[in-house]
Amino acid sequence: MSSYFQYFKQSITTYELPEKFDYPFYYEPTEIAKQACKEVQEYLENQIDFEHNFGLENDVFSTPIGKMFGVLVVRNQENKIGYLAAVSGKLANTNQHKVFVPPVFDMLNKNGFFLEQEERLNEINRILESLENNQNYLQLKEDFLQFEINSKLKIEEGKQLLKSNKKDRKAQRETILSTLSEEEIKFFEEDLVKQSLRDKYEFRVLSEKLDAEKQLLLNEINVFENKISSLKEERKTKSNSLQNQLFNQYQFLNKFKQEKGLLEIFSNTVFQQPPAAAGECAAPKLLQYAFQNDLEPICMAEFWWGDSPKSEVRKHGQFYPACTGKCEPILGHMLQGIELNENLLLKQNSIIEELEILYQDDDLVVINKPEEFLSVPGIEIKDSVYLRIKHQFPLATGPIIVHRLDMSTSGILVLALNKESHKILQQQFIKRKVHKRYIALLDGNIEHDNGFIDLPLRVDLDDRPRQMVCYEYGKTAQTKYEVILRKDNKTLVYFYPITGRTHQLRMHASHRLGLNAPIIGDDLYGKKANRLHLHAESLEFTHPKTKELMKFQVEPNFNL
């Protein structure tokens, strides 16, 4: 019997086992998977096997770090049902735990190559830090900067002296030559030439002297910088070598016991190389252990435990699907031969027979986009506002789409029926001349009646289409909000987006540095519901031809 195979602590006879395995990137955990998660969470609340600050208690002596955990309900060779548990990444600075399955490869093995080579990289980093902070080196760089300033001043002064002396000689010619004899003029001109040659010589001597002093300083600086450059190149080479050696250790199984390594798995992806920490997530760990020990996977679930990361949105105790960037290519191999539930994201909204048109003329059309309907065709889902309008207005020219709403968001969209109108309307959006107002129902009480949110956003490269807060590479994202009503720990708000970033309102609502209250029904940053309770309620713009102010307002199909 596998040492990590756990029987359920309570009876599971009432739970119905699913016929197909979960589609890991968009699914609702089954009841039996939720029960396994509940038991793991009870263990986390009461265990004394390890010490880790999840941020759930007032521990001020260590940094709080939340973690993603996963369970895999399995059937063993005796036809008995149990589950495996795993944690993403390391926990309490180790990969070896009593309850959680081991990693595909243990980088933290004291006798392994990784720690040994990592120590060499750390040693290089320490030497680099010492060199880069060496007082002699820092003083030399400071001296060089000051020398550059002083030398430019001296060169400029030399040039000005040349110009001034030349001007003086010209003035002498104009005033004195007419008073001299032919022989005196000859001697006078020869003297002026000598003065000019002397000035140029002195300027050349000054330039050569400064160049020599500069080179001496650079030679001393280069002693340090050559060492630094050499160490950085050694670090890069060793780091790449270690990374590839590490990737080769990650060999993933599927139900047929076929192995495939990280480098091969990611060779056909956009990035071709595995991202950092690929293979360290809970889902691959669970499936690897199951296949190694002849356990049949039945269903899975993953949940976040502890404090949310600063950049992402993760809520304590909430379920999350597997990430796309790191896990999708790996699980594509590992789940071969296993029948999966359909990807619910690909289900068309079949009840939408036609779009609700609020206004139309020869230049534009305004619609009320339903929720769960694309603005433009996707990679796999083609039905969209764009195709519907293209079909309904076959004479329309130009890009048609002026702005977009997320698939899950309902509300007002304006579309252009000719190129000229499209250009004019788009400029209004770019120059922020269009007034937009959204209405949203949030899961929680908002403290202030109104406010301003300024959190820069960028896509999470490891988990598209999720967004994350990033002050270094994120694009400016700003939103004003106003509370309409509070009731039953829910808040109805108006959102006034100043910028129009992907998932901006969803992130600004859910992130802890924003309102820390996700929009109800937000399956990416909150919890699933019958729909995302976000609606583009009001839109004002200037007609591209008549210049008339156009105002539209449509109430949402939800309320508090």
Coordinates of C-alpha atoms in Angstrom, one line a residue:
M1 CA 0.0 0.0 0.0
S2 CA 1.3 3.5 -0.9
S3 CA 2.5 5.4 2.1
Y4 CA 0.7 8.6 0.8
F5 CA -2.6 6.9 0.0
Q6 CA -5.1 8.1 2.5
Y7 CA -8.5 6.7 3.3
F8 CA -11.3 9.1 3.9
K9 CA -12.0 9.7 7.6
Q10 CA -15.7 9.8 7.1
S11 CA -18.0 7.5 5.1
I12 CA -18.0 8.3 1.4
T13 CA -20.8 5.9 0.4
T14 CA -23.2 8.7 -0.4
Y15 CA -20.7 10.4 -2.8
E16 CA -21.1 9.6 -6.5
L17 CA -17.9 9.0 -8.3
P18 CA -17.6 10.9 -11.6
E19 CA -17.4 9.0 -14.8
K20 CA -14.8 11.3 -16.4
F21 CA -11.8 13.1 -15.0
D22 CA -12.0 16.9 -14.4
Y23 CA -10.9 19.2 -17.2
P24 CA -8.1 20.6 -15.0
F25 CA -8.2 24.2 -16.2
Y26 CA -11.9 25.0 -15.7
Y27 CA -14.0 22.8 -13.5
E28 CA -16.1 22.7 -10.3
P29 CA -14.7 20.2 -7.8
T30 CA -16.9 17.2 -7.1
E31 CA -18.3 16.6 -3.6
I32 CA -15.9 13.8 -2.9
A33 CA -12.9 16.0 -3.9
K34 CA -14.2 18.7 -1.7
Q35 CA -14.4 16.2 1.2
A36 CA -10.7 15.3 0.6
C37 CA -9.9 19.0 0.6
K38 CA -11.8 19.5 3.9
E39 CA -9.8 16.7 5.5
V40 CA -6.5 18.2 4.3
Q41 CA -7.5 21.6 5.6
E42 CA -8.3 20.1 9.0
Y43 CA -4.8 18.5 9.0
L44 CA -3.3 21.9 8.2
E45 CA -5.2 23.6 11.0
N46 CA -4.1 21.0 13.6
Q47 CA -0.8 19.5 12.4
I48 CA 2.5 19.7 14.4
D49 CA 4.6 18.0 11.6
F50 CA 6.1 21.3 10.3
E51 CA 6.2 25.0 11.0
H52 CA 5.2 27.4 8.3
N53 CA 3.7 30.9 8.5
F54 CA 0.7 30.9 6.3
G55 CA -0.3 34.4 7.5
L56 CA -3.3 33.1 9.4
E57 CA -1.9 33.9 12.8
N58 CA -0.1 36.9 14.3
D59 CA 3.4 35.6 13.5
V60 CA 5.6 38.7 13.2
F61 CA 8.9 36.8 13.2
S62 CA 8.6 35.3 9.7
T63 CA 7.2 36.3 6.3
P64 CA 3.7 35.0 5.7
I65 CA 3.5 32.8 2.6
G66 CA 0.3 31.3 1.4
K67 CA 0.5 28.0 -0.6
M68 CA -1.6 26.1 -3.1
F69 CA -2.6 22.6 -2.1
G70 CA -4.2 19.8 -4.1
V71 CA -5.9 16.5 -3.7
L72 CA -6.4 13.6 -6.1
V73 CA -9.1 11.1 -5.4
V74 CA -7.8 7.7 -6.5
R75 CA -8.7 4.0 -6.7
N76 CA -6.0 1.6 -5.6
Q77 CA -5.4 -2.0 -6.9
E78 CA -7.6 -3.4 -4.2
N79 CA -10.5 -1.3 -5.7
K80 CA -10.6 0.9 -2.7
I81 CA -11.1 4.7 -2.8
G82 CA -8.8 7.1 -1.1
Y83 CA -6.9 10.3 -2.0
L84 CA -3.5 11.8 -2.3
A85 CA -2.5 15.3 -1.2
A86 CA 0.2 17.6 -2.5
V87 CA 1.6 21.2 -2.1
S88 CA 2.8 23.4 -4.8
G89 CA 6.5 24.1 -4.4
K90 CA 8.4 23.5 -1.2
L91 CA 6.8 23.8 2.2
A92 CA 8.7 24.8 5.4
N93 CA 11.9 24.7 3.3
T94 CA 11.6 21.0 2.5
N95 CA 10.0 18.7 -0.1
Q96 CA 9.7 15.7 2.2
H97 CA 6.4 15.6 4.2
K98 CA 4.4 13.0 6.1
V99 CA 1.1 13.7 4.2
F100 CA 2.1 15.4 0.9
V101 CA 3.5 13.3 -2.0
P102 CA 7.1 14.0 -2.9
P103 CA 8.0 16.1 -5.9
V104 CA 8.9 14.7 -9.3
F105 CA 12.4 15.6 -8.5
D106 CA 13.7 16.8 -5.1
M107 CA 16.0 19.8 -5.7
L108 CA 16.5 20.0 -1.9
N109 CA 18.1 16.6 -1.6
K110 CA 21.3 17.3 0.4
N111 CA 23.3 14.8 -1.6
G112 CA 22.0 16.0 -4.9
F113 CA 23.7 18.1 -7.6
F114 CA 21.4 21.0 -7.4
L115 CA 22.3 22.3 -3.9
E116 CA 26.0 21.8 -4.6
Q117 CA 25.9 23.8 -7.9
E118 CA 23.5 26.3 -6.4
E119 CA 26.0 27.0 -3.6
R120 CA 28.7 27.7 -6.3
L121 CA 26.2 30.2 -7.9
N122 CA 25.6 31.7 -4.5
E123 CA 29.4 32.0 -4.0
I124 CA 29.7 33.8 -7.3
N125 CA 26.9 36.1 -6.2
R126 CA 28.6 36.9 -3.0
I127 CA 31.9 37.7 -4.7
L128 CA 30.1 39.8 -7.3
E129 CA 28.3 41.7 -4.5
S130 CA 31.7 42.2 -2.7
L131 CA 33.3 43.5 -5.9
E132 CA 30.4 45.8 -6.9
N133 CA 30.4 47.3 -3.4
N134 CA 34.1 47.6 -3.0
Q135 CA 34.9 51.0 -1.7
N136 CA 38.0 51.5 -4.0
Y137 CA 35.8 50.6 -7.0
L138 CA 33.0 52.9 -5.9
Q139 CA 35.5 55.7 -5.3
L140 CA 37.1 55.2 -8.7
K141 CA 33.7 55.4 -10.4
E142 CA 32.9 58.5 -8.4
D143 CA 36.3 60.0 -9.3
F144 CA 35.8 59.2 -13.0
L145 CA 32.4 60.9 -13.0
Q146 CA 33.9 64.0 -11.4
F147 CA 36.8 63.8 -13.8
E148 CA 34.5 63.7 -16.8
I149 CA 32.7 66.8 -15.5
N150 CA 35.9 68.7 -14.9
S151 CA 37.5 67.6 -18.1
K152 CA 34.5 68.8 -20.2
L153 CA 34.8 72.2 -18.4
K154 CA 38.5 72.4 -19.1
I155 CA 38.0 71.5 -22.8
E156 CA 35.3 74.0 -23.1
E157 CA 37.4 76.7 -21.5
G158 CA 40.3 75.8 -23.9
K159 CA 38.0 76.1 -26.9
Q160 CA 36.7 79.5 -25.6
L161 CA 40.3 80.7 -25.2
L162 CA 41.1 79.6 -28.8
K163 CA 38.1 81.6 -30.0
S164 CA 38.9 84.6 -27.9
N165 CA 42.6 84.7 -29.0
K166 CA 41.5 84.3 -32.6
K167 CA 39.1 87.2 -32.2
D168 CA 41.8 89.4 -30.6
R169 CA 44.2 88.7 -33.5
K170 CA 41.5 89.6 -36.0
A171 CA 40.9 92.9 -34.2
Q172 CA 44.6 93.6 -34.1
R173 CA 44.8 93.1 -37.9
E174 CA 41.9 95.5 -38.5
T175 CA 43.4 98.3 -36.2
I176 CA 47.1 97.9 -36.6
L177 CA 47.9 96.7 -40.1
S178 CA 47.0 100.1 -41.7
T179 CA 49.7 101.8 -39.6
L180 CA 52.6 99.5 -40.4
S181 CA 55.1 99.4 -43.2
E182 CA 55.3 96.4 -45.6
E183 CA 58.3 94.9 -43.6
E184 CA 56.5 95.4 -40.3
I185 CA 53.3 93.8 -41.6
K186 CA 55.4 90.7 -42.6
F187 CA 56.8 90.4 -39.0
F188 CA 53.4 91.2 -37.5
E189 CA 51.7 88.4 -39.5
E190 CA 54.4 85.9 -38.7
D191 CA 53.9 86.7 -35.0
L192 CA 50.1 86.2 -35.2
V193 CA 50.6 82.8 -36.9
K194 CA 53.0 81.8 -34.2
Q195 CA 50.4 82.8 -31.6
S196 CA 47.8 80.7 -33.3
L197 CA 50.1 77.7 -33.5
R198 CA 51.0 78.1 -29.9
D199 CA 47.3 78.3 -28.8
K200 CA 46.5 75.1 -30.8
Y201 CA 49.6 73.3 -29.4
E202 CA 48.6 74.2 -25.8
F203 CA 45.0 73.0 -26.5
R204 CA 46.3 69.7 -27.9
V205 CA 48.6 69.3 -24.9
L206 CA 45.6 69.8 -22.6
S207 CA 43.5 67.3 -24.5
E208 CA 46.3 64.7 -24.5
K209 CA 46.9 65.2 -20.8
L210 CA 43.2 64.8 -20.0
D211 CA 43.0 61.7 -22.3
A212 CA 46.0 60.1 -20.5
E213 CA 44.5 60.8 -17.1
K214 CA 41.1 59.4 -18.2
Q215 CA 42.8 56.2 -19.5
L216 CA 44.6 55.7 -16.2
L217 CA 41.3 56.0 -14.3
L218 CA 39.6 53.6 -16.8
N219 CA 42.5 51.1 -16.4
E220 CA 42.0 51.0 -12.7
I221 CA 38.2 50.7 -13.1
N222 CA 38.6 47.9 -15.7
V223 CA 40.5 45.8 -13.2
F224 CA 37.3 45.5 -11.2
E225 CA 34.9 45.5 -14.2
N226 CA 36.7 42.8 -16.1
K227 CA 36.5 40.6 -13.0
I228 CA 32.8 41.4 -12.6
S229 CA 32.1 40.7 -16.3
S230 CA 34.0 37.4 -16.1
L231 CA 32.1 36.3 -13.0
K232 CA 28.7 37.3 -14.6
E233 CA 29.5 35.3 -17.7
E234 CA 30.5 32.3 -15.5
R235 CA 27.3 32.7 -13.5
K236 CA 25.2 32.8 -16.7
T237 CA 26.9 29.7 -18.1
K238 CA 26.6 27.7 -14.9
S239 CA 23.0 28.9 -14.3
N240 CA 22.0 27.8 -17.8
S241 CA 23.8 24.5 -17.4
L242 CA 22.2 23.9 -14.0
Q243 CA 18.8 24.8 -15.4
N244 CA 19.0 22.3 -18.3
Q245 CA 20.4 19.6 -16.0
L246 CA 17.5 20.3 -13.7
F247 CA 14.9 20.2 -16.5
N248 CA 16.3 16.8 -17.5
Q249 CA 15.5 15.4 -14.1
Y250 CA 11.8 16.1 -14.5
Q251 CA 10.4 13.1 -16.3
F252 CA 6.6 12.9 -16.3
L253 CA 4.5 9.7 -16.6
N254 CA 1.1 9.1 -18.0
K255 CA -1.3 6.1 -17.5
F256 CA 0.7 4.1 -20.1
K257 CA 3.9 4.7 -18.1
Q258 CA 5.3 6.8 -21.0
E259 CA 7.9 9.3 -19.8
K260 CA 8.4 12.7 -21.3
G261 CA 10.8 15.4 -20.0
L262 CA 10.2 19.1 -19.5
L263 CA 12.4 20.2 -22.4
E264 CA 10.5 17.9 -24.8
I265 CA 7.1 18.9 -23.4
F266 CA 7.7 22.6 -23.8
S267 CA 9.6 22.4 -27.1
N268 CA 6.4 22.8 -29.0
T269 CA 5.0 25.7 -26.9
V270 CA 5.3 29.4 -27.8
F271 CA 8.3 29.9 -25.4
Q272 CA 9.9 26.6 -26.3
Q273 CA 11.7 26.6 -22.9
P274 CA 10.0 25.5 -19.6
P275 CA 9.2 28.4 -17.3
A276 CA 10.7 28.6 -13.8
A277 CA 9.3 26.1 -11.3
A278 CA 7.6 24.1 -14.1
G279 CA 6.6 20.7 -12.7
E280 CA 6.5 21.9 -9.1
C281 CA 2.7 22.5 -9.0
A282 CA 0.4 20.2 -7.0
A283 CA -1.4 18.6 -10.0
P284 CA 1.7 17.1 -11.8
K285 CA 3.0 15.9 -8.4
L286 CA -0.3 14.1 -7.7
L287 CA -0.6 12.5 -11.1
Q288 CA 3.1 11.4 -11.1
Y289 CA 2.7 9.7 -7.8
A290 CA -0.5 8.0 -8.9
F291 CA 1.0 6.6 -12.1
Q292 CA 4.2 5.5 -10.3
N293 CA 2.1 3.5 -7.8
D294 CA -0.6 2.2 -10.1
L295 CA -3.4 4.3 -8.6
E296 CA -6.3 5.3 -10.9
P297 CA -7.1 9.0 -10.9
I298 CA -10.8 9.8 -10.4
C299 CA -11.1 13.5 -9.7
M300 CA -9.0 16.4 -8.3
A301 CA -9.3 19.8 -6.6
E302 CA -6.8 22.5 -5.7
F303 CA -7.2 25.2 -3.0
W304 CA -5.3 28.2 -1.7
W305 CA -4.3 28.2 2.0
G306 CA -3.1 31.4 3.7
D307 CA -2.2 34.9 2.9
S308 CA -2.6 36.1 -0.7
P309 CA 0.5 37.0 -2.7
K310 CA 0.9 40.8 -3.3
S311 CA 0.7 40.6 -7.0
E312 CA -2.0 38.0 -7.5
V313 CA -5.5 37.4 -6.2
R314 CA -5.7 34.2 -4.1
K315 CA -8.4 33.8 -1.4
H316 CA -7.9 31.6 1.7
G317 CA -9.7 28.3 1.4
Q318 CA -10.9 28.9 -2.2
F319 CA -10.7 26.4 -5.1
Y320 CA -8.6 27.2 -8.1
P321 CA -7.9 25.4 -11.4
A322 CA -4.5 24.3 -12.6
C323 CA -2.4 27.1 -14.1
T324 CA -2.1 27.2 -17.8
G325 CA 1.5 28.5 -18.4
K326 CA 3.3 25.8 -16.4
C327 CA 0.8 23.0 -16.0
E328 CA -1.2 22.9 -19.3
P329 CA 1.7 21.4 -21.5
I330 CA 2.7 19.0 -18.7
L331 CA -0.8 17.8 -18.0
G332 CA -1.5 17.5 -21.7
H333 CA 1.0 14.6 -21.7
M334 CA 0.1 13.2 -18.3
L335 CA -3.6 12.9 -19.0
Q336 CA -3.3 11.1 -22.3
G337 CA -5.6 8.2 -22.4
I338 CA -7.8 9.6 -19.7
E339 CA -11.3 10.6 -20.6
L340 CA -11.9 14.2 -19.5
N341 CA -15.1 16.2 -18.9
E342 CA -15.7 18.9 -21.6
N343 CA -14.1 22.3 -21.3
L344 CA -17.0 24.4 -20.1
L345 CA -15.3 27.5 -21.5
L346 CA -16.0 26.2 -25.0
K347 CA -19.7 25.8 -24.4
Q348 CA -21.6 28.2 -26.6
N349 CA -24.4 30.4 -25.1
S350 CA -27.0 28.7 -27.3
I351 CA -30.0 30.7 -25.9
I352 CA -28.7 33.9 -27.7
E353 CA -30.7 33.9 -30.9
E354 CA -30.1 37.5 -31.7
L355 CA -28.4 40.6 -30.2
E356 CA -30.5 43.3 -28.6
I357 CA -30.0 46.4 -30.6
L358 CA -30.5 49.7 -28.7
Y359 CA -29.8 52.0 -31.7
Q360 CA -28.7 51.9 -35.3
D361 CA -28.1 54.3 -38.2
D362 CA -25.9 54.3 -41.3
D363 CA -22.8 54.9 -39.2
L364 CA -23.0 53.0 -36.0
V365 CA -25.0 50.4 -34.0
V366 CA -25.3 50.2 -30.2
I367 CA -26.1 46.8 -28.6
N368 CA -26.7 45.3 -25.2
K369 CA -24.1 42.5 -25.2
P370 CA -25.3 39.4 -23.2
E371 CA -23.0 37.9 -20.5
E372 CA -20.9 34.9 -21.5
F373 CA -20.6 36.1 -25.1
L374 CA -17.5 37.1 -26.9
S375 CA -16.9 40.6 -28.4
V376 CA -14.6 39.2 -31.0
P377 CA -13.9 35.6 -32.2
G378 CA -11.7 33.5 -29.9
I379 CA -9.2 30.8 -30.8
E380 CA -11.8 28.0 -30.2
I381 CA -15.1 29.9 -29.8
K382 CA -16.0 31.8 -33.0
D383 CA -19.5 33.1 -32.3
S384 CA -19.2 36.7 -31.2
V385 CA -20.6 40.2 -31.5
Y386 CA -18.2 40.9 -34.4
L387 CA -19.5 38.0 -36.5
R388 CA -23.1 38.6 -35.6
I389 CA -22.9 42.3 -36.7
K390 CA -20.9 41.4 -39.8
H391 CA -23.7 39.0 -40.8
Q392 CA -26.5 41.4 -39.9
F393 CA -24.9 44.4 -41.6
P394 CA -23.1 42.8 -44.7
L395 CA -22.3 46.3 -46.2
A396 CA -20.4 47.4 -43.1
T397 CA -16.8 48.3 -43.8
G398 CA -13.7 48.7 -41.5
P399 CA -12.8 46.9 -38.3
I400 CA -16.4 47.4 -36.8
I401 CA -15.2 46.7 -33.2
V402 CA -14.4 50.0 -31.5
H403 CA -14.1 48.7 -27.9
R404 CA -14.7 45.4 -26.1
L405 CA -16.3 43.9 -23.1
D406 CA -14.9 40.8 -21.4
M407 CA -16.8 37.6 -22.4
S408 CA -18.4 37.4 -19.0
T409 CA -19.4 41.1 -18.8
S410 CA -22.8 42.2 -20.2
G411 CA -23.7 45.7 -21.3
I412 CA -23.5 48.5 -23.9
L413 CA -21.2 48.2 -26.9
V414 CA -21.0 50.7 -29.7
L415 CA -19.9 49.4 -33.1
A416 CA -18.9 51.3 -36.3
L417 CA -20.4 50.5 -39.7
N418 CA -17.8 52.3 -41.8
K419 CA -14.1 53.1 -41.6
E420 CA -14.6 56.9 -41.1
S421 CA -16.9 56.4 -38.1
H422 CA -14.7 53.8 -36.6
K423 CA -11.7 56.1 -36.7
I424 CA -13.6 59.0 -35.1
L425 CA -15.2 56.8 -32.4
Q426 CA -11.9 55.1 -31.6
Q427 CA -10.2 58.5 -31.2
Q428 CA -12.9 59.4 -28.6
F429 CA -12.0 56.3 -26.6
I430 CA -8.2 56.9 -26.9
K431 CA -8.6 60.5 -25.8
R432 CA -10.9 59.5 -23.0
K433 CA -13.8 61.5 -24.3
V434 CA -16.2 58.6 -23.8
H435 CA -18.0 58.4 -20.5
K436 CA -18.5 54.8 -19.3
R437 CA -20.2 53.6 -16.1
Y438 CA -20.4 50.0 -15.0
I439 CA -22.5 48.5 -12.2
A440 CA -21.2 45.6 -10.2
L441 CA -22.3 43.5 -7.2
L442 CA -19.3 42.8 -4.9
D443 CA -18.9 40.0 -2.4
G444 CA -18.3 42.0 0.8
N445 CA -18.9 45.3 2.5
I446 CA -16.9 48.2 1.1
E447 CA -15.7 50.6 3.8
H448 CA -15.7 53.9 1.9
D449 CA -18.6 55.4 -0.1
N450 CA -16.4 56.3 -3.0
G451 CA -12.7 56.3 -3.9
F452 CA -10.0 55.9 -6.5
I453 CA -8.0 52.7 -7.3
D454 CA -4.6 52.9 -9.0
L455 CA -3.1 49.4 -9.5
P456 CA -0.9 48.7 -12.6
L457 CA -1.7 45.4 -14.3
R458 CA 0.0 42.9 -16.6
V459 CA -0.9 39.4 -17.7
D460 CA 0.2 36.5 -15.6
L461 CA 2.5 34.7 -18.1
D462 CA 2.2 31.5 -16.2
D463 CA -1.6 31.5 -16.0
R464 CA -3.2 33.4 -18.9
P465 CA -5.7 35.1 -19.1
R466 CA -5.3 36.0 -15.4
Q467 CA -3.9 39.5 -14.6
M468 CA -1.6 40.5 -11.8
V469 CA -0.5 43.7 -10.1
C470 CA 3.0 44.7 -11.2
Y471 CA 4.6 48.0 -10.4
E472 CA 7.6 47.3 -12.6
Y473 CA 6.1 46.1 -15.9
G474 CA 2.4 46.7 -15.5
K475 CA 0.4 49.2 -17.5
T476 CA -1.4 52.1 -15.6
A477 CA -4.9 51.0 -14.6
Q478 CA -7.2 53.5 -12.8
T479 CA -10.7 53.2 -11.6
K480 CA -13.1 55.4 -9.7
Y481 CA -15.9 53.8 -7.7
E482 CA -19.1 54.9 -5.9
V483 CA -21.1 52.7 -3.5
I484 CA -24.8 52.5 -4.4
L485 CA -26.1 50.1 -1.7
R486 CA -24.9 47.8 1.0
K487 CA -26.9 44.7 2.2
D488 CA -26.3 41.2 3.5
N489 CA -22.5 41.6 3.3
K490 CA -22.7 42.6 -0.3
T491 CA -22.1 45.9 -2.0
L492 CA -23.6 47.3 -5.2
V493 CA -21.2 49.8 -6.8
Y494 CA -20.7 52.0 -9.8
F495 CA -17.3 51.7 -11.5
Y496 CA -15.9 54.5 -13.7
P497 CA -12.9 53.1 -15.5
I498 CA -10.4 55.8 -16.5
T499 CA -8.2 53.3 -18.4
G500 CA -9.4 50.1 -20.1
R501 CA -7.0 47.3 -19.2
T502 CA -8.0 43.6 -19.5
H503 CA -9.9 42.5 -16.3
Q504 CA -9.3 45.9 -14.8
L505 CA -12.5 46.1 -12.8
R506 CA -12.4 42.5 -11.8
M507 CA -8.8 42.9 -10.5
H508 CA -9.4 46.3 -8.8
A509 CA -12.5 44.8 -7.0
S510 CA -10.9 41.6 -5.9
H511 CA -7.2 42.5 -5.1
R512 CA -6.4 43.2 -1.5
L513 CA -4.8 46.5 -2.4
G514 CA -8.0 47.4 -4.3
L515 CA -11.5 46.8 -2.7
N516 CA -10.6 43.3 -1.5
A517 CA -14.1 42.2 -2.5
P518 CA -14.4 40.2 -5.7
I519 CA -17.3 40.7 -8.1
I520 CA -19.9 38.0 -7.5
G521 CA -19.6 35.2 -10.1
D522 CA -16.0 36.0 -10.9
D523 CA -14.6 32.6 -11.6
L524 CA -11.1 33.9 -12.0
Y525 CA -10.7 36.1 -9.0
G526 CA -13.6 35.2 -6.8
K527 CA -16.2 32.4 -6.7
K528 CA -18.5 31.0 -9.4
A529 CA -22.1 32.0 -9.6
N530 CA -24.9 32.0 -12.2
R531 CA -23.0 34.8 -14.0
L532 CA -20.4 37.5 -13.5
H533 CA -22.3 40.4 -11.8
L534 CA -20.6 43.1 -13.9
H535 CA -22.6 45.2 -16.4
A536 CA -21.6 48.1 -18.7
E537 CA -24.7 50.1 -17.7
S538 CA -24.1 53.6 -19.3
L539 CA -22.2 55.0 -22.3
E540 CA -21.9 58.5 -23.6
F541 CA -20.1 59.6 -26.8
T542 CA -20.4 62.0 -29.6
H543 CA -21.9 60.8 -32.9
P544 CA -19.1 60.7 -35.5
K545 CA -21.2 62.4 -38.2
T546 CA -23.9 64.5 -36.6
K547 CA -21.8 65.5 -33.6
E548 CA -24.8 64.9 -31.4
L549 CA -24.2 63.7 -27.8
M550 CA -25.4 60.1 -27.7
K551 CA -26.5 58.7 -24.3
F552 CA -27.4 55.1 -23.6
Q553 CA -28.3 53.3 -20.3
V554 CA -29.4 49.7 -19.8
E555 CA -30.2 48.2 -16.4
P556 CA -28.4 44.9 -15.5
N557 CA -30.3 41.6 -15.1
F558 CA -29.1 41.4 -11.5
N559 CA -29.6 43.4 -8.4
L560 CA -28.8 43.5 -4.6

